[in-house]
Coordinates of C-alpha atoms and ligand atoms in Angstrom, one line a residue:
M1 CA 8.3 -1.5 -21.4
H2 CA 8.4 1.8 -19.5
D3 CA 10.5 2.3 -16.2
L4 CA 8.5 1.7 -13.0
V5 CA 8.0 5.0 -10.9
L6 CA 7.0 4.9 -7.3
H7 CA 5.0 7.8 -5.9
H8 CA 5.5 7.7 -2.1
Y9 CA 7.0 9.4 1.0
P10 CA 9.4 8.0 3.6
A11 CA 7.2 7.7 6.7
S12 CA 4.3 5.8 5.0
P13 CA 3.9 2.3 6.2
F14 CA 2.1 1.1 2.9
A15 CA 4.8 2.8 0.9
E16 CA 7.4 0.7 2.9
K17 CA 5.4 -2.4 2.0
A18 CA 5.9 -1.3 -1.6
R19 CA 9.6 -0.6 -1.1
R20 CA 10.3 -3.8 0.4
L21 CA 8.5 -5.6 -2.4
L22 CA 10.7 -3.6 -4.8
A23 CA 13.8 -4.6 -2.8
Y24 CA 12.7 -8.2 -2.7
T25 CA 12.0 -8.4 -6.6
G26 CA 15.1 -6.4 -7.3
L27 CA 13.3 -4.4 -9.8
P28 CA 14.9 -0.9 -10.4
F29 CA 12.5 2.1 -10.1
A30 CA 12.4 5.8 -10.1
S31 CA 11.2 7.4 -6.8
V32 CA 9.1 10.5 -6.7
E33 CA 8.4 11.9 -3.3
I34 CA 4.9 13.1 -2.8
P35 CA 3.5 15.3 0.0
V36 CA 2.2 13.6 3.2
V37 CA -0.8 15.7 3.3
M38 CA -3.4 17.1 0.8
P39 CA -3.1 18.8 -1.6
K40 CA -1.2 16.3 -3.9
P41 CA -1.9 17.9 -7.3
D42 CA 0.8 15.9 -9.3
L43 CA -0.3 12.5 -7.8
V44 CA -4.1 13.2 -8.4
A45 CA -3.3 14.4 -12.0
L46 CA -2.3 10.7 -12.5
T47 CA -5.0 9.1 -10.5
G48 CA -7.9 11.3 -11.1
G49 CA -8.8 11.5 -7.6
Y50 CA -7.3 8.7 -5.5
R51 CA -4.9 10.2 -2.9
K52 CA -3.5 7.3 -1.0
T53 CA 0.2 6.4 -0.8
P54 CA 1.8 4.7 -2.6
V55 CA 1.0 4.9 -6.2
L56 CA 3.1 2.9 -9.0
Q57 CA 3.3 4.3 -12.5
R58 CA 4.5 2.7 -15.5
G59 CA 4.3 5.2 -18.5
A60 CA 0.5 5.9 -18.8
D61 CA -0.5 3.1 -16.6
V62 CA -1.2 4.0 -12.9
Y63 CA -1.5 1.3 -10.1
C64 CA -3.3 2.3 -7.0
D65 CA -3.1 0.3 -3.9
T66 CA -0.3 -2.1 -2.7
W67 CA -2.3 -5.1 -3.9
C68 CA -2.1 -3.9 -7.6
I69 CA 1.3 -2.9 -7.1
A70 CA 2.3 -6.4 -5.8
R71 CA 0.8 -8.0 -8.8
V72 CA 2.7 -5.9 -11.2
L73 CA 5.9 -6.6 -9.5
D74 CA 5.2 -10.3 -9.1
A75 CA 4.4 -10.5 -12.9
A76 CA 7.5 -8.5 -13.7
A77 CA 9.7 -10.7 -11.5
P78 CA 7.9 -14.1 -11.7
D79 CA 10.7 -15.9 -9.7
S80 CA 9.5 -13.9 -6.6
Q81 CA 6.3 -16.1 -6.4
L82 CA 4.9 -13.5 -4.0
F83 CA 1.4 -15.1 -4.4
L84 CA 2.7 -18.7 -3.9
K85 CA 1.2 -21.7 -5.6
R86 CA 0.7 -23.8 -2.5
L87 CA -0.7 -21.8 0.3
G88 CA -1.5 -18.9 -2.0
A89 CA -5.1 -18.5 -0.5
V90 CA -3.8 -18.5 3.0
A91 CA -1.0 -15.9 2.1
C92 CA -3.7 -13.5 0.6
A93 CA -6.3 -13.9 3.3
A94 CA -3.6 -13.4 6.1
G95 CA -2.1 -10.4 4.3
R96 CA -5.6 -8.7 3.9
L97 CA -6.0 -9.0 7.8
Y98 CA -2.5 -7.8 8.6
D99 CA -3.1 -4.9 6.2
R100 CA -6.2 -3.9 8.1
D101 CA -6.2 -5.2 11.6
L102 CA -2.7 -5.1 12.5
F103 CA -2.2 -1.8 10.7
M104 CA -5.2 -0.2 12.5
G105 CA -4.0 -1.6 15.8
V106 CA -0.5 0.0 15.3
L107 CA -2.1 3.3 14.1
G108 CA -4.2 3.3 17.4
L109 CA -1.0 2.8 19.4
L110 CA 1.1 5.4 17.6
F111 CA -1.6 8.1 18.4
E112 CA -2.0 7.2 22.1
P113 CA -0.8 10.2 24.2
R114 CA 2.1 8.3 25.8
A115 CA 3.5 7.5 22.3
L116 CA 3.1 10.9 20.8
A117 CA 6.6 12.1 21.6
G118 CA 8.0 9.1 19.9
N119 CA 6.3 10.3 16.5
I120 CA 8.5 13.5 16.2
E121 CA 11.6 11.8 14.7
Y122 CA 9.3 9.7 12.5
L123 CA 6.8 12.2 11.2
G124 CA 8.7 15.5 11.9
G125 CA 8.2 18.3 14.3
A126 CA 5.1 19.4 16.2
E127 CA 4.0 21.5 13.3
Q128 CA 4.1 18.3 10.8
I129 CA 2.3 16.3 13.3
Q130 CA -0.4 18.8 13.8
A131 CA -0.8 19.2 9.8
F132 CA -1.0 15.3 9.7
A133 CA -3.8 15.2 12.3
T134 CA -5.8 18.0 10.5
D135 CA -5.4 16.1 7.2
R136 CA -6.3 12.7 8.5
E137 CA -9.3 13.6 10.6
P138 CA -11.7 14.3 7.7
M139 CA -10.1 11.4 5.8
L140 CA -11.1 8.9 8.4
K141 CA -14.5 10.6 9.2
N142 CA -17.3 8.1 8.7
A143 CA -14.8 5.5 7.7
P144 CA -15.9 1.8 8.4
V145 CA -12.2 1.1 9.3
R146 CA -10.5 3.3 11.9
P147 CA -7.4 3.2 14.0
I148 CA -8.1 0.8 17.0
R149 CA -7.4 2.8 20.1
G150 CA -6.8 1.9 23.7
S151 CA -6.6 -1.5 25.0
A152 CA -8.4 -3.1 22.0
G153 CA -5.5 -1.8 19.7
H154 CA -2.8 -3.1 22.2
A155 CA -4.5 -6.4 22.3
I156 CA -4.5 -6.9 18.6
V157 CA -0.9 -5.9 18.2
L158 CA 0.3 -8.2 21.1
D159 CA -1.7 -11.1 19.9
N160 CA -0.4 -11.0 16.4
V161 CA 3.2 -10.5 17.6
M162 CA 3.0 -13.5 20.1
R163 CA 1.6 -15.6 17.4
L164 CA 4.3 -14.6 14.9
E165 CA 6.9 -15.3 17.5
A166 CA 5.6 -18.8 18.1
Q167 CA 5.1 -19.7 14.5
L168 CA 8.4 -18.3 13.3
R169 CA 10.2 -20.3 16.0
E170 CA 8.5 -23.6 14.8
A171 CA 8.5 -22.9 11.1
G172 CA 10.5 -19.9 9.8
P173 CA 12.3 -18.2 8.4
F174 CA 9.1 -16.6 6.7
L175 CA 5.5 -16.9 7.7
L176 CA 4.7 -19.5 5.2
G177 CA 8.0 -21.4 5.2
E178 CA 11.2 -21.1 3.2
R179 CA 10.0 -18.1 0.9
P180 CA 8.7 -14.8 1.7
S181 CA 5.1 -14.3 0.4
I182 CA 2.7 -11.4 0.2
A183 CA 1.8 -12.3 3.8
D184 CA 5.2 -11.3 5.1
F185 CA 5.0 -8.0 3.4
C186 CA 1.6 -7.2 4.8
A187 CA 2.7 -8.1 8.4
H188 CA 5.9 -6.3 8.0
H189 CA 4.9 -2.7 7.4
P190 CA 2.6 -2.2 10.5
L191 CA 5.5 -3.5 12.7
W192 CA 8.1 -1.5 10.8
A193 CA 5.9 1.7 11.8
L194 CA 5.9 0.5 15.3
T195 CA 9.8 0.4 15.4
K196 CA 10.0 3.8 13.9
N197 CA 8.4 5.0 17.4
H198 CA 11.3 4.8 20.0
I199 CA 8.7 4.5 22.8
L200 CA 6.7 1.7 21.2
R201 CA 9.7 0.0 19.8
A202 CA 10.2 -1.6 23.2
M203 CA 7.2 -3.8 22.9
L204 CA 9.1 -5.9 20.6
E205 CA 12.1 -6.6 23.0
P206 CA 10.6 -9.9 24.3
Y207 CA 10.1 -11.2 20.7
P208 CA 13.5 -12.1 19.2
M209 CA 12.2 -14.3 16.3
V210 CA 9.9 -11.5 15.2
R211 CA 12.8 -8.9 15.4
A212 CA 15.1 -11.3 13.4
W213 CA 12.3 -11.8 10.9
L214 CA 11.6 -7.9 10.6
S215 CA 15.4 -7.5 9.9
R216 CA 15.4 -10.4 7.3
I217 CA 12.8 -8.2 5.2
D218 CA 14.5 -4.8 6.2
D219 CA 17.9 -6.2 4.7
M220 CA 16.4 -7.4 1.4
G221 CA 17.6 -5.5 -1.4
P222 CA 19.5 -3.5 -2.3
L223 CA 16.8 -1.0 -3.3
V224 CA 17.6 0.0 -6.9
S225 CA 16.1 3.6 -7.1
R226 CA 17.0 7.0 -8.4
P227 CA 15.2 10.1 -7.5
M228 CA 12.7 11.6 -10.0
G229 CA 10.7 15.0 -9.9
S230 CA 7.1 14.8 -10.2
Q231 CA 7.0 16.8 -13.4
E232 CA 9.2 14.3 -15.1
A233 CA 6.9 11.5 -14.1
L234 CA 4.1 13.5 -15.6
Q235 CA 5.9 13.9 -18.7
R236 CA 6.5 10.1 -18.9
A237 CA 2.7 9.7 -18.6
A238 CA 2.1 12.2 -21.3
E239 CA 4.6 10.6 -23.7
A240 CA 3.4 7.0 -23.4
Q241 CA 0.3 5.0 -24.4
P242 CA -1.3 2.7 -21.8
E243 CA -0.3 -0.9 -22.2
A244 CA -2.7 -3.6 -23.8
L245 CA -5.4 -4.6 -21.5
P246 CA -5.6 -8.1 -20.0
Q247 CA -7.8 -10.6 -21.9
A248 CA -11.2 -10.0 -21.0
T249 CA -12.7 -12.0 -18.0
E250 CA -15.5 -9.8 -17.0
Q251 CA -16.6 -10.0 -13.5
Q252 CA -20.1 -9.2 -12.2
L253 CA -20.3 -5.7 -11.0
G254 CA -24.0 -5.3 -10.3
S255 CA -25.7 -2.9 -12.5
V256 CA -22.2 -1.6 -13.9
A257 CA -20.7 -3.0 -17.1
V258 CA -17.4 -2.5 -19.0
G259 CA -17.9 0.6 -21.3
D260 CA -19.9 2.5 -18.6
T261 CA -18.6 5.7 -17.2
V262 CA -18.0 5.1 -13.6
T263 CA -16.3 6.4 -10.3
I264 CA -14.0 4.1 -8.4
F265 CA -13.1 4.7 -4.8
A266 CA -11.8 3.0 -1.8
S267 CA -14.4 1.5 0.4
D268 CA -12.4 1.8 3.7
Y269 CA -11.1 5.4 4.0
A270 CA -10.0 8.3 1.7
H271 CA -13.0 8.2 -0.4
E272 CA -11.8 10.5 -3.2
P273 CA -13.3 9.0 -6.3
S274 CA -11.4 8.6 -9.6
Q275 CA -13.7 9.0 -12.8
G276 CA -13.6 7.5 -16.3
T277 CA -14.6 4.7 -18.5
L278 CA -14.4 1.1 -17.1
V279 CA -12.5 -0.8 -19.7
H280 CA -11.6 -3.9 -17.8
A281 CA -13.1 -5.7 -14.9
G282 CA -11.2 -8.8 -14.1
A283 CA -10.9 -11.0 -11.1
D284 CA -8.1 -9.1 -9.6
E285 CA -8.3 -5.6 -11.0
L286 CA -10.5 -3.0 -12.4
V287 CA -9.2 -0.6 -15.0
L288 CA -10.4 3.0 -15.6
R289 CA -9.6 4.8 -18.8
R290 CA -9.1 8.6 -18.3
Q291 CA -8.6 11.4 -20.8
D292 CA -6.4 14.1 -19.2
E293 CA -6.2 17.4 -20.8
H294 CA -2.5 17.6 -20.4
L295 CA -1.5 13.9 -20.1
G296 CA -3.7 12.2 -22.7
T297 CA -5.2 8.8 -22.2
L298 CA -4.3 7.0 -19.0
H299 CA -5.3 3.7 -17.4
V300 CA -5.8 3.8 -13.9
H301 CA -5.7 0.2 -12.1
F302 CA -7.4 -0.7 -8.9
P303 CA -7.8 -4.0 -7.1
R304 CA -11.1 -5.6 -7.3
I305 CA -11.3 -6.0 -3.5
G306 CA -11.7 -3.1 -1.4
Y307 CA -13.1 -0.6 -4.0
R308 CA -16.5 0.4 -5.0
V309 CA -17.6 1.2 -8.5
R310 CA -20.5 3.6 -9.2
K311 CA -22.2 4.3 -12.6
V312 CA -22.2 8.0 -13.3
G313 CA -25.5 9.5 -14.5
Ligands
LIG1 N1 -5.1 -0.2 0.7 C1 -4.2 0.9 0.4 C2 -3.8 1.5 1.7 C3 -2.8 2.6 1.6 C4 -2.8 3.7 2.7 O1 -3.8 3.6 3.7 N2 -1.8 4.5 2.8 C5 -1.8 5.5 3.7 C6 -0.4 6.0 4.1 S1 0.5 4.6 4.9 C7 -2.4 6.8 3.2 O2 -2.8 6.8 1.9 N3 -2.6 7.8 3.9 C8 -3.2 9.0 3.3 C9 -2.2 9.7 2.4 O3 -1.0 9.4 2.3 O4 -2.7 10.7 1.8 C10 -2.9 0.0 -0.1 O5 -2.7 -1.1 0.2 O6 -2.1 0.7 -0.8

């Protein structure tokens, strides 16, 4: 089996979700730092279009989105039981809401005028913040999901934090009991981003159970990683063959079928499509086979939920 390679950058909350999952599972990985803003030619060479952060690579298999990544890590470290047997449905449903609503609420707060100065240590200087804004504006244009600004964002964050505080006090140490689950990692990363902003961090002062739970996840580890250059990661892909596909459990995809040439793109924001042959459509994931001039055959994996598939031609 090939080594795990995480393509990410330090300030990304979703990358922090992947890093915490890696720390919890204890799986070693190589770490490729990618640009915060477009262009990202070496990342896109692997994905065929998808630009979001993070992406996990294992040889010639490329896993887009933290839900795909979590499933790969859970399979590689089965004792971690990220998707719990009891309460698994609740863990996933809660996790999806945290990833969307809590994350978008925190993003809204981070870009309020009163918090902007607090992003300098987090995102870099004024120039980087400007480049970030210039890159993200078109990415979020016409997106059905956007940062929740003003009092609405504040209300979502506070509501979640207050409920987490009460629940953790009654039934910790993790959200669904004794073991961490995917829900903990989905709730953690937006609040981690909040604590990176020294102005907003104070919001968590009155919530000791939440702060202790964040530290419990922050302290998981150690993170067993070594730095890798993007060219080495591409070479790994070029030298490898994709792993065997899962047993066929074909799902309904409307007018699209396995074997078709399709594009797959995120339905929320950053709609850059990846194109190839759909070679697997399971309950959890879609797999696209791409032929790259330099890298050969790649399998690019997407979660089934949150992505659209369109037939080409
Ligand atoms: N659903 C995706 C969301 C990933 C996401 O939105 N990541 C942000 C960074 S935290 C992103 O991609 N921003 C644009 C970029 O990095 O180019 C996942 O779970 O991985």
